[in-house]
Amino acid sequence: CLLLQFLSYLGACDRLLKQGYDEGQVEEAMEMFQYSEKKAAEFLHLLAQFNDMGFQQNEIKEVLLLCGNQREKALEELVMK
């Protein structure tokens, strides 16, 4: 049922927002990972980590998508850029 999917999406977004992530980033991550809360949460966590390390957000997003949210592989790619 579409309503249940929508409510599930809202619940997932709400949980991610309560973790302190930006609303726009939460919505973008949920769409990128076909509304998988787990994958979106991994992405947002790594995005924040790499952002804190000083990497550019657009590069981080690109690398995380290419590496499938694999932290070590993504970090290696970011360092090589």
Coordinates of N, CA and C in Angstrom, one line a residue:
C1 N 0.8 -1.2 0.0 CA 0.0 0.0 0.0 C 0.9 1.3 0.0
L2 N 0.6 2.2 -0.8 CA 1.3 3.4 -1.0 C 1.4 4.2 0.3
L3 N 0.3 4.2 1.1 CA 0.2 5.0 2.3 C 1.2 4.4 3.3
L4 N 1.3 3.1 3.4 CA 2.2 2.5 4.4 C 3.7 2.8 4.0
Q5 N 4.0 2.8 2.7 CA 5.3 3.1 2.2 C 5.7 4.5 2.5
F6 N 4.7 5.4 2.4 CA 4.9 6.8 2.6 C 5.2 7.0 4.1
L7 N 4.4 6.4 5.0 CA 4.5 6.5 6.4 C 5.9 5.9 6.9
S8 N 6.3 4.9 6.2 CA 7.6 4.3 6.6 C 8.7 5.2 6.2
Y9 N 8.6 5.9 5.0 CA 9.5 6.9 4.6 C 9.6 8.0 5.5
L10 N 8.5 8.5 6.0 CA 8.5 9.6 6.9 C 9.1 9.3 8.2
G11 N 8.8 8.1 8.7 CA 9.4 7.6 9.9 C 10.9 7.5 9.8
A12 N 11.4 7.0 8.7 CA 12.9 6.8 8.5 C 13.5 8.2 8.4
C13 N 12.9 9.2 7.7 CA 13.4 10.5 7.6 C 13.4 11.2 9.0
D14 N 12.4 11.0 9.8 CA 12.3 11.5 11.1 C 13.5 11.0 12.0
R15 N 13.7 9.7 11.9 CA 14.8 9.1 12.8 C 16.2 9.7 12.3
L16 N 16.4 9.8 11.1 CA 17.6 10.4 10.6 C 17.8 11.9 11.0
L17 N 16.7 12.6 10.9 CA 16.8 14.0 11.3 C 17.1 14.1 12.8
K18 N 16.5 13.2 13.6 CA 16.8 13.3 15.0 C 18.3 13.0 15.3
Q19 N 19.0 12.3 14.4 CA 20.4 12.1 14.6 C 21.2 13.3 14.2
G20 N 20.6 14.4 13.8 CA 21.3 15.6 13.5 C 21.6 15.9 12.0
Y21 N 21.1 15.0 11.1 CA 21.5 15.3 9.7 C 20.6 16.3 9.1
D22 N 21.1 17.0 8.1 CA 20.4 18.0 7.4 C 19.2 17.5 6.6
E23 N 18.0 18.2 6.7 CA 16.8 17.7 6.0 C 17.0 17.4 4.5
G24 N 17.7 18.3 3.8 CA 17.9 18.1 2.4 C 18.8 16.9 2.1
Q25 N 19.8 16.7 3.0 CA 20.7 15.6 2.8 C 20.0 14.3 3.1
V26 N 19.1 14.3 4.1 CA 18.3 13.1 4.4 C 17.4 12.7 3.2
E27 N 16.7 13.7 2.7 CA 15.8 13.4 1.5 C 16.6 12.9 0.3
E28 N 17.8 13.5 0.1 CA 18.6 13.1 -1.1 C 19.1 11.7 -0.9
A29 N 19.6 11.4 0.3 CA 20.1 10.1 0.6 C 19.1 9.0 0.5
M30 N 17.9 9.3 1.0 CA 16.8 8.3 0.9 C 16.4 8.0 -0.5
E31 N 16.4 9.0 -1.4 CA 16.1 8.9 -2.8 C 17.3 8.1 -3.5
M32 N 18.5 8.4 -3.2 CA 19.7 7.8 -3.8 C 19.7 6.3 -3.5
F33 N 19.2 5.9 -2.3 CA 19.3 4.5 -1.9 C 17.9 3.9 -1.9
Q34 N 17.1 4.3 -2.7 CA 15.7 3.8 -2.9 C 15.0 3.5 -1.6
Y35 N 15.1 4.5 -0.7 CA 14.4 4.6 0.5 C 14.8 3.6 1.5
S36 N 16.1 3.1 1.4 CA 16.6 2.2 2.4 C 17.2 3.0 3.5
E37 N 16.6 3.0 4.7 CA 17.0 3.8 5.8 C 18.4 3.4 6.2
K38 N 18.7 2.1 6.2 CA 20.1 1.6 6.6 C 21.2 2.2 5.7
K39 N 21.0 2.1 4.4 CA 22.0 2.6 3.4 C 22.1 4.1 3.5
A40 N 21.0 4.8 3.7 CA 21.0 6.2 3.8 C 21.7 6.7 5.0
A41 N 21.5 6.0 6.1 CA 22.2 6.3 7.4 C 23.7 6.1 7.3
E42 N 24.1 5.0 6.6 CA 25.5 4.7 6.4 C 26.1 5.9 5.6
F43 N 25.4 6.2 4.5 CA 25.9 7.3 3.6 C 26.0 8.6 4.4
L44 N 25.0 9.0 5.1 CA 25.0 10.3 5.9 C 26.1 10.3 6.9
H45 N 26.3 9.1 7.6 CA 27.4 9.0 8.6 C 28.8 9.2 8.0
L46 N 29.0 8.6 6.9 CA 30.3 8.7 6.2 C 30.5 10.1 5.6
L47 N 29.4 10.6 5.0 CA 29.5 12.0 4.5 C 29.9 13.0 5.6
A48 N 29.3 12.9 6.7 CA 29.7 13.8 7.8 C 31.1 13.5 8.3
Q49 N 31.5 12.3 8.4 CA 32.9 12.0 8.8 C 33.9 12.6 7.8
F50 N 33.7 12.3 6.5 CA 34.7 12.8 5.5 C 34.6 14.3 5.4
N51 N 33.5 14.9 5.6 CA 33.3 16.3 5.6 C 34.1 16.9 6.7
D52 N 34.1 16.3 7.9 CA 34.9 16.7 9.0 C 36.4 16.6 8.8
M53 N 36.8 15.7 7.9 CA 38.2 15.6 7.6 C 38.6 16.6 6.5
G54 N 37.7 17.4 6.0 CA 38.0 18.5 5.1 C 37.8 18.2 3.6
F55 N 37.3 17.1 3.3 CA 37.0 16.8 1.9 C 35.8 17.5 1.4
Q56 N 35.7 17.8 0.1 CA 34.6 18.5 -0.5 C 33.4 17.6 -0.6
Q57 N 32.2 18.2 -0.3 CA 31.0 17.4 -0.2 C 30.6 16.7 -1.5
N58 N 30.8 17.4 -2.6 CA 30.4 16.8 -3.9 C 31.3 15.6 -4.3
E59 N 32.6 15.7 -3.9 CA 33.6 14.6 -4.1 C 33.2 13.5 -3.2
I60 N 32.9 13.8 -2.0 CA 32.5 12.7 -1.0 C 31.3 11.9 -1.6
K61 N 30.3 12.6 -2.0 CA 29.1 12.0 -2.5 C 29.4 11.0 -3.7
E62 N 30.2 11.6 -4.6 CA 30.5 10.8 -5.8 C 31.3 9.5 -5.4
V63 N 32.3 9.7 -4.6 CA 33.1 8.5 -4.2 C 32.3 7.5 -3.4
L64 N 31.5 8.0 -2.5 CA 30.6 7.0 -1.7 C 29.7 6.2 -2.6
L65 N 29.1 6.9 -3.6 CA 28.2 6.2 -4.5 C 29.0 5.1 -5.3
L66 N 30.2 5.5 -5.8 CA 31.0 4.6 -6.6 C 31.5 3.4 -5.7
C67 N 31.8 3.7 -4.5 CA 32.4 2.7 -3.6 C 31.3 1.9 -2.8
G68 N 30.1 2.2 -3.0 CA 29.0 1.6 -2.3 C 29.1 1.7 -0.8
N69 N 29.4 2.9 -0.3 CA 29.5 3.2 1.1 C 30.6 2.5 1.9
Q70 N 31.6 1.9 1.1 CA 32.7 1.2 1.8 C 33.7 2.3 2.3
R71 N 33.8 2.4 3.6 CA 34.5 3.5 4.2 C 36.0 3.5 3.7
E72 N 36.7 2.4 3.9 CA 38.1 2.4 3.6 C 38.4 2.6 2.1
K73 N 37.6 2.0 1.2 CA 37.8 2.2 -0.2 C 37.5 3.7 -0.6
A74 N 36.4 4.2 0.0 CA 36.1 5.6 -0.3 C 37.2 6.6 0.2
L75 N 37.7 6.3 1.4 CA 38.7 7.2 1.9 C 40.0 7.1 1.0
E76 N 40.3 6.0 0.6 CA 41.5 5.8 -0.3 C 41.3 6.6 -1.6
E77 N 40.1 6.6 -2.2 CA 39.8 7.3 -3.4 C 39.8 8.8 -3.1
L78 N 39.3 9.3 -2.0 CA 39.3 10.7 -1.7 C 40.8 11.2 -1.5
V79 N 41.6 10.4 -0.8 CA 43.0 10.8 -0.6 C 43.7 10.9 -1.9
M80 N 43.4 10.0 -2.9 CA 44.1 10.0 -4.2 C 43.7 11.1 -5.1
K81 N 42.5 11.8 -4.8 CA 42.1 12.9 -5.7 C 42.9 14.1 -5.5

